[in-house]
Amino acid sequence: GKNEYDLLVVGGGSGGLACAKEAAQFGRKVAVMDYVEPSPQETTWGLGGTCVNVGCIPKKLMHQAALLGSALKDAQHYGWNISQPVHHTWSVMAQGVQNYVKSLNWGHRVQLQEKKVKYFNIKGSFSDPHTVRGLTKAGKETVVTADHIVIATGGRPKYPMDVAGAREYGITSDDLFWLKESPGKTLTPFVFNVSLECAGFLTGIGLDTTVMMRSVPLRGFDQASRISKKKQICFTTQQQMASLVTEHMESYGTRFLKRCFPIKVEKLKSNRLQVTWKNADLDTEETDSFDTIMWAVGRAPDTKTLNLETVGVKTNSETGKIIVDASEATSVPHIYAVGDITEGRPELTPTAIAAGKLLAQRLFGQSSELMDYDNVPTTVFTPLEYGCVGLSEEAAVQRHGADNIEVYHAYYKPLEFTVAERDATQCYMKMVCLREREQRILGLHFIGPNAGEVIQGFALGIKCGATYPQMMKTVGIHPTCAEEVTKLHITKRSGLDATVTGC
Amino acid sequence: SVQVHKEEDNPQKTMEVNGLTSMPGSFDYDLIVIGGGSGGLAAAKEAAKYEKKVMVLDFVTPTPQGSSWGLGGTCVNVGCIPKKLMHQAALLGQALQDSRKFGWQFTEEVKHSWMTMTESVQNYIGSLNWGYRVALRDTKVTYENAYGEFVGPHTVKATNKKGIEKLYTAERFIIATGERPRYLGIPGDKEYCISSDDLFSLPYCPGKTLVVGASYVALECAGFLAGLGLDVTVMVRSILLRGFDQDMANRIGEYMKEHGVSFIREFVPIKVERVEGGTPGILKVTAKSTAGDQMIEGEYNTVLLAIGRNPCTRRIGLDKVGVNINEKTGKIPVNDEEQTNVPYIYAVGDILQDKLELTPVAIQAGRLLVRRLYAGATTKCDYVNVPTTVFTPLEYGACGYSEETAVEKFGEENIEVYHSHFWPLEWTVPSRDNNKCYAKIICNIQDNERVIGFHVLGPNAGEVTQGFAAAIKCGLTKEQLDSTIGIHPVCAEV
């Protein structure tokens, strides 16, 4: 028989919605299925996926709240009569953030309606290659058939398997942004960009925050990195930058427990949580009590309930992610996947959106353009932000050899830090270039305020094959932090002091 | 011959001597730089790297109000640096307001102290002045705080604060004397009005201020003064930000109007009188309409003139060495190697005709010039696609053509303008304007849709624009722009 829809998208997040809306532009009959399984702490949310509800958006807003705390301190130096210390109320911030997120949920629903995309709030699973069925919250079964199906169910935070009480007493980023009350004294093991970002803003709003690190910061996709260096996000192997970021956080007030890993979590009579951990350096066990433990040990793809085995969609045995080719096709014809759920791709909203759009254009719009995953810029929104594009220094060395690359670097001081008497020790940037004639730029790394704003334009340049001489020909905008990129001239090789001075 | 003119100090004799013997090595210096600002200092320090004997002459003639400052030029003392710091102070005022919505609690009204801010800013500038003096000393560049002017071929006279004159000769010269604010030429302007030369070190709060002018200086100053809580009015003769993309200029004006700055359009002041003395006192301004006979009056604590800047080229003896200047504007025409019509005399910075008045341009030009002179380099300063940013309350970053100029040069049918409003994420929670931030790119359809103009209006416009400028330098096309992934969530991804 004929399928009911041209396209069914399972998962209403960044990738899924972008794909669905793009397909609708071509006059296709499109449906989106989105469902949020409540977290163990029973947190749930509306349409829009991780980014909108429990990712980029609330994270950046809370980061902004923390930055404003610093601004309040700076303001005094700039003449504003504000008595310190200023106190922060979690519930005011949380309500502001949550209200905005809800407006986005609403906005997405309206957009789907306007584009005549059918929306099902059900949890779907495959019953055959063209059929997905699911139960609504009320228990009613719905069956949807489609010519093409795109899986974009994203991921959910993992819990550590070997720590007693972890799931029972701990929360994750899924819960943090929806807390109505302050998390209080917080511990966040382990270290991924998520826990650094969260620890950063929690410290910024005045909470006692501790990060527990098993080994080195930002050591994301270590195993994957051996397999697929090409698809590496710039920051995941960039050790020097990660150290600078955490150094800054330490001077900013976040406590770091290094080379420690948790063993168990127990609840005390006071309702506080007692955590016991192993200190690998001292080979001892230590304990402390916290109000909240927020796990950030990685995310797992949401594929278990999809019933992928029934239809033969292949996944990576280690990560559980769906294996796709360059056109986002899975092992089953007419079933595709985009976003965090796909193997070997960066877990970023803009790449999911771009991939989703291009996929719709190829399916329905006679396009043949594939998604380019190279040189994807990104930013970690820690108190001192880290933005980057292209290769890390380590990846460049691995790919080209240390003798064939040149690293230009500089320590600089943002003008706004001067009057505010802020410490700029970790404000740093480096450009990794090929040494041979053209001196093409392989990677750019920047730590400082507004790192995302700085890096974005340079990412364009790198997409155009920018070279070091071209960068030097570009005149700087004064006074900004970004202009220092166009002035980089001291190499690591020279061993000279890389501190930039004045005008 | 060196000994002779040092002992006798006779300009006539010196000229004769130099006219006869112009062999390198018989001069006091390889290079004398007149003007210790962005361009001058960059050139001097670069020349010292090649072991040249260099001298910098820098002197600040006090303003009519008596303001003066140290080594470093306009940018450091009365330009970019204090401007951006005071702009930051104003932004922090806005941040205070936003922070309440993000959960920060403090008493309703927070007041601003001009004195605290100005003291901090001046202290920082002082450290920069000091830093420059040390840098010159470390690189063995001779520095004299003296007014330099040409008295004959290869010869300058340097007059210090005490009036003592000395003569110096050099094989080559770089003129980098920059500019100073223009006055209106009306009764009371020099006696009672201030300029940007005075504002950043004003030892009292300016209070209710009238800013005369529509240059970026006028708008930036009006912007931060309003942001600090002062009552600000801008008097504009005709259009805002002449020379800039007018659509963007008008948006900037609209935003400022909606955020507390009053505008009086199509009027020019014809006299300024003092009603009451004091710091500040009260001034009465009478202005005439440019469109008719209407006259208006207003009272202000401070009148800030920002109607343009004049190059410091009229009184440095250029006629004595035959350097041509544009008689009308005072600017010095140079070739693409920054050379004036006199082969051994060069010029960089704000005084150049038909070049951009920007610190980074002056620095780049100065450095490259010196490398060509002494290090055998051939690279010339690239004045094309120089990015810039206006630090008004809503910042404006631009690189390349304005829409008007693009239409004029390529024809409307050959350009495509892509544009978008955007709402910075940080503005959502505090419910700030959702339709004011704006970005547009102008593409040349006939050249692969190459991006020839980039304009953005929003927070951190400078940080956003810098990278785009680099990309434009690499020949960015619309297709490449489209295929570049955005960083989320930031303003630049728009």
Coordinates of N, CA and C in Angstrom, one line a residue, chain A residues 276-453:
Chain A
T276 N 31.8 9.3 48.6 CA 33.1 8.7 48.9 C 33.9 8.5 47.6
W277 N 35.1 8.9 47.6 CA 35.9 8.8 46.4 C 37.3 8.3 46.7
K278 N 37.9 7.8 45.6 CA 39.3 7.3 45.7 C 40.2 8.3 45.1
N279 N 41.3 8.7 45.9 CA 42.3 9.6 45.4 C 43.4 8.8 44.9
A280 N 43.6 8.8 43.5 CA 44.5 7.8 42.9 C 46.0 8.2 43.3
D281 N 46.2 9.5 43.5 CA 47.6 10.0 43.8 C 48.0 9.5 45.2
L282 N 47.1 9.8 46.1 CA 47.5 9.5 47.5 C 47.1 8.0 47.9
D283 N 46.3 7.4 47.0 CA 45.8 6.0 47.2 C 45.0 6.0 48.5
T284 N 44.2 7.0 48.7 CA 43.3 7.0 49.9 C 41.9 7.2 49.5
E285 N 41.0 7.0 50.4 CA 39.6 7.2 50.2 C 39.2 8.5 51.0
E286 N 38.5 9.4 50.3 CA 38.1 10.6 51.0 C 36.6 10.8 50.9
T287 N 36.0 11.6 51.8 CA 34.6 11.8 51.6 C 34.3 13.3 51.9
D288 N 33.1 13.7 51.4 CA 32.6 15.1 51.7 C 31.1 15.0 51.4
S289 N 30.4 16.0 52.0 CA 29.0 16.0 51.7 C 28.6 17.2 50.8
F290 N 27.6 17.0 50.0 CA 27.1 18.0 49.0 C 25.6 18.0 49.0
D291 N 25.1 19.1 48.4 CA 23.6 19.2 48.3 C 23.3 18.5 47.0
T292 N 24.1 18.6 46.0 CA 23.8 18.1 44.6 C 25.0 17.4 44.0
I293 N 24.7 16.3 43.3 CA 25.8 15.7 42.5 C 25.3 15.7 41.1
M294 N 26.0 16.3 40.2 CA 25.6 16.4 38.8 C 26.5 15.6 38.0
W295 N 26.1 14.4 37.5 CA 27.0 13.6 36.7 C 27.1 14.2 35.2
A296 N 28.3 14.2 34.8 CA 28.6 14.6 33.4 C 29.6 13.6 32.8
V297 N 29.2 12.4 32.6 CA 30.1 11.4 32.2 C 30.0 10.9 30.8
G298 N 29.3 11.8 30.0 CA 29.1 11.5 28.6 C 27.6 11.2 28.3
R299 N 27.3 11.2 27.0 CA 25.9 11.0 26.6 C 25.8 9.7 25.8
A300 N 24.7 9.0 25.9 CA 24.5 7.8 25.2 C 23.4 8.0 24.2
P301 N 23.6 7.5 23.0 CA 22.5 7.7 21.9 C 21.2 7.0 22.4
D302 N 20.1 7.7 22.0 CA 18.8 7.2 22.4 C 18.3 6.3 21.4
T303 N 18.8 5.0 21.4 CA 18.3 4.1 20.3 C 17.7 2.8 20.9
K304 N 17.8 2.6 22.1 CA 17.3 1.3 22.7 C 15.9 1.0 22.4
T305 N 15.0 2.0 22.5 CA 13.6 1.7 22.4 C 13.1 1.8 20.9
L306 N 14.0 2.1 20.0 CA 13.7 2.3 18.6 C 13.4 1.0 17.9
N307 N 14.0 0.0 18.4 CA 13.8 -1.4 17.8 C 14.6 -1.4 16.5
L308 N 15.8 -0.9 16.5 CA 16.5 -0.8 15.2 C 16.9 -2.2 14.7
E309 N 17.1 -3.2 15.6 CA 17.5 -4.5 15.1 C 16.4 -5.1 14.2
T310 N 15.2 -4.8 14.5 CA 14.0 -5.4 13.7 C 14.2 -5.0 12.3
V311 N 14.6 -3.8 12.0 CA 14.7 -3.4 10.6 C 16.1 -3.4 10.1
G312 N 17.0 -3.7 10.9 CA 18.4 -3.9 10.4 C 19.3 -2.7 10.3
V313 N 18.9 -1.7 11.1 CA 19.8 -0.5 11.0 C 21.0 -0.8 11.9
K314 N 22.2 -0.7 11.3 CA 23.4 -1.1 12.0 C 23.9 0.1 12.9
T315 N 24.3 -0.3 14.1 CA 24.9 0.6 15.0 C 26.3 0.2 15.4
N316 N 27.1 1.2 15.9 CA 28.5 0.9 16.4 C 28.4 0.1 17.7
S317 N 29.0 -1.0 17.7 CA 28.9 -1.9 18.9 C 29.4 -1.3 20.2
E318 N 30.4 -0.4 20.1 CA 31.0 0.2 21.3 C 30.1 1.4 21.7
T319 N 29.8 2.3 20.8 CA 29.1 3.5 21.2 C 27.6 3.5 21.2
G320 N 27.1 2.5 20.4 CA 25.6 2.4 20.2 C 25.1 3.4 19.2
K321 N 26.0 4.2 18.6 CA 25.5 5.2 17.6 C 25.2 4.6 16.3
I322 N 24.3 5.2 15.5 CA 23.9 4.7 14.2 C 25.0 5.0 13.2
I323 N 25.4 4.0 12.4 CA 26.4 4.1 11.4 C 25.8 4.7 10.2
V324 N 26.4 5.8 9.7 CA 25.8 6.4 8.4 C 27.0 6.7 7.5
D325 N 26.6 6.8 6.2 CA 27.6 7.2 5.2 C 27.6 8.7 5.0
A326 N 28.4 9.2 4.0 CA 28.5 10.6 3.8 C 27.2 11.3 3.4
S327 N 26.2 10.5 3.1 CA 24.9 11.1 2.7 C 23.9 10.9 3.8
E328 N 24.4 10.5 5.0 CA 23.5 10.3 6.2 C 22.6 9.1 6.1
A329 N 23.0 8.2 5.1 CA 22.1 7.0 4.9 C 22.6 5.9 5.9
T330 N 21.6 5.2 6.5 CA 22.0 4.1 7.3 C 22.1 2.8 6.5
S331 N 22.3 1.7 7.1 CA 22.4 0.4 6.4 C 21.1 0.0 5.7
V332 N 20.1 0.7 6.0 CA 18.8 0.3 5.4 C 18.4 1.4 4.4
P333 N 18.1 1.0 3.2 CA 17.7 2.1 2.2 C 16.5 2.9 2.7
H334 N 16.5 4.1 2.4 CA 15.4 5.1 2.8 C 15.3 5.3 4.3
I335 N 16.2 4.8 5.1 CA 16.2 5.2 6.5 C 17.5 6.0 6.7
Y336 N 17.5 7.2 7.3 CA 18.6 8.0 7.4 C 18.7 8.4 8.9
A337 N 19.9 9.1 9.2 CA 20.0 9.5 10.6 C 20.8 10.8 10.6
V338 N 20.5 11.8 11.5 CA 21.3 13.0 11.6 C 21.4 13.3 13.1
G339 N 22.4 14.1 13.4 CA 22.6 14.7 14.7 C 23.4 13.8 15.6
D340 N 23.3 14.0 16.9 CA 24.1 13.4 18.0 C 24.1 11.9 17.9
I341 N 23.0 11.3 17.3 CA 22.9 9.9 17.3 C 23.8 9.2 16.2
T342 N 24.4 10.0 15.4 CA 25.2 9.4 14.3 C 26.6 9.2 14.7
E343 N 27.2 8.1 14.3 CA 28.6 7.7 14.6 C 29.6 8.6 13.9
G344 N 30.6 9.1 14.6 CA 31.7 9.8 14.0 C 31.4 11.3 13.6
R345 N 30.3 11.8 14.1 CA 30.0 13.2 13.8 C 30.1 14.0 15.1
P346 N 30.4 15.3 14.9 CA 30.5 16.2 16.1 C 29.1 16.3 16.7
E347 N 29.0 16.4 18.0 CA 27.7 16.5 18.7 C 27.4 18.0 18.9
L348 N 27.0 18.6 17.8 CA 26.8 20.0 17.8 C 25.5 20.3 17.1
T349 N 24.7 21.3 17.6 CA 23.5 21.7 17.0 C 23.6 22.2 15.6
P350 N 24.6 23.1 15.3 CA 24.6 23.7 13.9 C 25.0 22.6 12.9
T351 N 25.8 21.6 13.2 CA 26.0 20.5 12.3 C 24.8 19.7 12.0
A352 N 24.1 19.4 13.1 CA 22.8 18.6 13.0 C 21.8 19.4 12.1
I353 N 21.7 20.7 12.3 CA 20.8 21.5 11.5 C 21.2 21.5 10.0
A354 N 22.5 21.7 9.8 CA 23.0 21.8 8.4 C 22.8 20.4 7.7
A355 N 23.2 19.4 8.4 CA 23.0 18.0 7.9 C 21.6 17.7 7.6
G356 N 20.7 18.1 8.5 CA 19.3 17.8 8.3 C 18.7 18.5 7.1
K357 N 19.1 19.8 7.0 CA 18.6 20.6 5.8 C 19.1 20.0 4.5
L358 N 20.4 19.7 4.5 CA 21.0 19.2 3.2 C 20.4 17.9 2.9
L359 N 20.1 17.1 3.9 CA 19.5 15.8 3.6 C 18.1 16.0 2.9
A360 N 17.3 16.9 3.5 CA 16.0 17.1 2.9 C 16.2 17.7 1.5
Q361 N 17.2 18.5 1.3 CA 17.4 19.0 -0.1 C 17.8 17.9 -1.1
R362 N 18.5 17.0 -0.6 CA 18.9 15.9 -1.5 C 17.7 14.9 -1.7
L363 N 16.9 14.7 -0.7 CA 15.8 13.8 -0.9 C 14.7 14.4 -1.8
F364 N 14.4 15.6 -1.6 CA 13.3 16.2 -2.2 C 13.6 17.4 -3.1
G365 N 14.8 17.9 -3.1 CA 15.1 19.1 -3.9 C 16.1 19.0 -5.0
Q366 N 16.4 17.8 -5.4 CA 17.3 17.6 -6.5 C 18.7 18.1 -6.2
S367 N 19.1 18.2 -5.0 CA 20.4 18.7 -4.7 C 21.3 17.4 -4.5
S368 N 22.6 17.6 -4.7 CA 23.5 16.5 -4.5 C 24.6 16.9 -3.4
E369 N 24.4 18.1 -2.8 CA 25.4 18.6 -1.9 C 25.4 17.8 -0.6
L370 N 26.6 17.3 -0.3 CA 26.8 16.5 0.9 C 27.3 17.5 2.1
M371 N 27.1 17.0 3.3 CA 27.5 17.8 4.4 C 29.0 17.8 4.6
D372 N 29.6 19.0 4.8 CA 31.0 19.0 5.0 C 31.3 19.2 6.5
Y373 N 31.9 18.1 7.1 CA 32.1 18.1 8.5 C 33.5 18.6 8.9
D374 N 34.2 19.1 7.9 CA 35.6 19.6 8.2 C 35.5 21.0 8.7
N375 N 36.5 21.3 9.6 CA 36.6 22.7 10.0 C 35.3 23.3 10.6
V376 N 34.7 22.5 11.5 CA 33.5 23.0 12.2 C 34.0 23.7 13.4
P377 N 33.6 25.0 13.5 CA 34.0 25.8 14.7 C 33.2 25.5 15.9
T378 N 33.7 25.7 17.0 CA 32.9 25.5 18.2 C 33.4 26.3 19.4
T379 N 32.6 26.3 20.5 CA 33.1 27.1 21.6 C 32.6 26.4 22.9
V380 N 33.5 26.4 23.9 CA 33.2 25.9 25.2 C 32.9 27.1 26.1
F381 N 31.7 27.2 26.6 CA 31.3 28.4 27.4 C 31.6 28.3 28.9
T382 N 32.9 28.1 29.1 CA 33.4 28.1 30.5 C 33.6 29.6 30.9
P383 N 33.8 29.9 32.2 CA 33.9 31.3 32.6 C 34.8 32.1 31.7
L384 N 36.0 31.5 31.4 CA 36.8 32.1 30.3 C 36.6 31.2 29.1
E385 N 36.0 31.8 28.1 CA 35.5 30.9 27.0 C 36.6 30.4 26.1
Y386 N 36.4 29.3 25.5 CA 37.4 28.7 24.6 C 36.8 28.4 23.3
G387 N 37.2 29.1 22.2 CA 36.6 28.9 20.9 C 37.7 28.4 20.0
C388 N 37.3 27.5 19.1 CA 38.3 27.0 18.2 C 37.7 26.5 16.9
V389 N 38.6 26.3 15.9 CA 38.2 25.8 14.6 C 39.4 25.1 14.0
G390 N 39.1 24.0 13.3 CA 40.2 23.3 12.6 C 40.9 22.3 13.6
L391 N 42.2 22.0 13.3 CA 42.9 21.0 14.0 C 43.5 21.5 15.4
S392 N 43.5 20.6 16.3 CA 44.3 20.9 17.5 C 45.7 20.8 17.2
E393 N 46.6 21.3 18.1 CA 48.0 21.2 17.8 C 48.5 19.8 17.7
E394 N 47.9 19.0 18.7 CA 48.3 17.6 18.7 C 47.9 16.9 17.4
A395 N 46.7 17.1 16.9 CA 46.2 16.5 15.7 C 47.0 17.0 14.5
A396 N 47.4 18.2 14.5 CA 48.2 18.7 13.4 C 49.6 18.0 13.4
V397 N 50.2 17.9 14.6 CA 51.5 17.2 14.7 C 51.4 15.8 14.2
Q398 N 50.3 15.2 14.6 CA 50.1 13.7 14.2 C 49.9 13.6 12.7
R399 N 49.2 14.5 12.1 CA 48.9 14.4 10.7 C 50.1 14.8 9.8
H400 N 50.8 15.9 10.2 CA 51.8 16.5 9.3 C 53.2 16.3 9.9
G401 N 53.4 16.0 11.1 CA 54.7 16.0 11.7 C 55.1 17.3 12.3
A402 N 55.8 17.3 13.4 CA 56.1 18.5 14.1 C 56.9 19.5 13.3
D403 N 57.8 18.9 12.4 CA 58.7 19.8 11.6 C 57.9 20.5 10.6
N404 N 56.7 20.0 10.2 CA 56.0 20.7 9.1 C 54.9 21.6 9.5
I405 N 54.8 21.9 10.8 CA 53.9 22.8 11.3 C 54.5 23.9 12.1
E406 N 53.9 25.1 12.0 CA 54.4 26.3 12.8 C 53.2 26.7 13.7
V407 N 53.5 26.9 14.9 CA 52.4 27.4 15.8 C 52.8 28.8 16.3
Y408 N 51.9 29.7 15.9 CA 52.0 31.1 16.4 C 51.2 31.3 17.6
H409 N 51.7 32.0 18.6 CA 50.8 32.2 19.8 C 51.1 33.5 20.5
A410 N 50.1 33.8 21.4 CA 50.2 35.1 22.1 C 49.4 35.0 23.4
Y411 N 50.0 35.6 24.4 CA 49.2 35.9 25.6 C 48.8 37.4 25.5
Y412 N 47.5 37.7 25.7 CA 47.1 39.1 25.5 C 46.2 39.5 26.7
K413 N 45.9 40.8 26.8 CA 45.1 41.2 27.9 C 43.9 42.0 27.3
P414 N 42.7 41.6 27.5 CA 41.6 42.3 27.0 C 41.5 43.7 27.6
L415 N 41.3 44.7 26.8 CA 41.3 46.1 27.4 C 40.4 46.3 28.6
E416 N 39.2 45.6 28.5 CA 38.2 45.8 29.6 C 38.7 45.2 30.9
F417 N 39.7 44.3 30.8 CA 40.3 43.8 32.1 C 41.1 44.8 32.8
T418 N 41.7 45.7 32.1 CA 42.7 46.6 32.7 C 42.1 47.4 33.9
V419 N 41.1 48.2 33.6 CA 40.5 49.1 34.6 C 39.8 48.2 35.7
A420 N 39.3 47.0 35.2 CA 38.6 46.2 36.2 C 39.6 45.4 37.0
E421 N 40.9 45.5 36.8 CA 41.9 44.8 37.5 C 41.7 43.3 37.6
R422 N 41.3 42.8 36.4 CA 41.1 41.3 36.3 C 42.3 40.6 35.8
D423 N 42.5 39.4 36.2 CA 43.6 38.6 35.9 C 43.5 38.0 34.5
A424 N 44.4 38.3 33.6 CA 44.3 37.9 32.2 C 45.3 36.8 31.9
T425 N 45.9 36.1 33.0 CA 46.9 35.1 32.8 C 46.6 34.1 31.7
Q426 N 45.3 33.7 31.7 CA 45.0 32.6 30.8 C 44.4 33.0 29.4
C427 N 44.4 34.4 29.2 CA 43.9 34.8 27.9 C 45.0 34.6 26.9
Y428 N 44.7 33.7 25.9 CA 45.7 33.1 25.1 C 45.1 32.7 23.7
M429 N 46.0 32.8 22.7 CA 45.5 32.3 21.4 C 46.6 31.7 20.7
K430 N 46.3 30.7 19.8 CA 47.3 30.2 19.0 C 46.8 29.7 17.6
M431 N 47.6 29.8 16.6 CA 47.3 29.5 15.2 C 48.2 28.4 14.8
V432 N 47.7 27.3 14.3 CA 48.5 26.2 13.8 C 48.5 26.3 12.3
C433 N 49.7 26.4 11.7 CA 49.8 26.5 10.3 C 50.8 25.5 9.7
L434 N 50.6 25.3 8.4 CA 51.6 24.4 7.7 C 52.8 25.3 7.5
R435 N 54.0 24.7 7.5 CA 55.2 25.5 7.4 C 55.5 25.8 6.0
E436 N 55.1 24.9 5.1 CA 55.6 25.0 3.7 C 54.9 26.3 3.0
R437 N 55.5 26.6 1.9 CA 55.3 27.9 1.2 C 54.0 28.7 1.5
E438 N 52.9 28.1 1.2 CA 51.6 28.8 1.4 C 51.3 29.2 2.8
Q439 N 51.7 28.3 3.7 CA 51.4 28.4 5.2 C 49.9 28.5 5.4
R440 N 49.3 27.5 5.0 CA 47.8 27.4 5.2 C 47.5 27.2 6.7
I441 N 46.4 27.8 7.1 CA 46.1 27.7 8.5 C 45.3 26.4 8.8
L442 N 45.8 25.6 9.7 CA 45.1 24.3 10.0 C 44.1 24.5 11.1
G443 N 44.5 25.3 12.1 CA 43.6 25.5 13.3 C 43.8 26.8 14.0
L444 N 42.8 27.3 14.6 CA 42.9 28.5 15.4 C 42.2 28.3 16.7
H445 N 42.9 28.7 17.8 CA 42.4 28.4 19.2 C 42.4 29.7 19.9
F446 N 41.4 30.1 20.6 CA 41.3 31.3 21.3 C 40.6 31.2 22.7
I447 N 41.3 31.7 23.7 CA 40.7 31.7 25.0 C 40.5 33.1 25.4
G448 N 39.3 33.5 25.8 CA 39.1 34.9 26.2 C 37.6 35.1 26.2
P449 N 37.2 36.4 26.5 CA 35.8 36.7 26.5 C 35.2 36.7 25.0
N450 N 34.0 36.3 24.9 CA 33.3 36.3 23.6 C 34.0 35.4 22.6
A451 N 34.6 34.3 23.0 CA 35.4 33.5 22.1 C 34.6 33.0 20.9
G452 N 33.3 32.8 21.1 CA 32.5 32.3 19.9 C 32.4 33.4 18.9
E453 N 32.2 34.6 19.3 CA 32.1 35.8 18.4 C 33.4 35.9 17.6

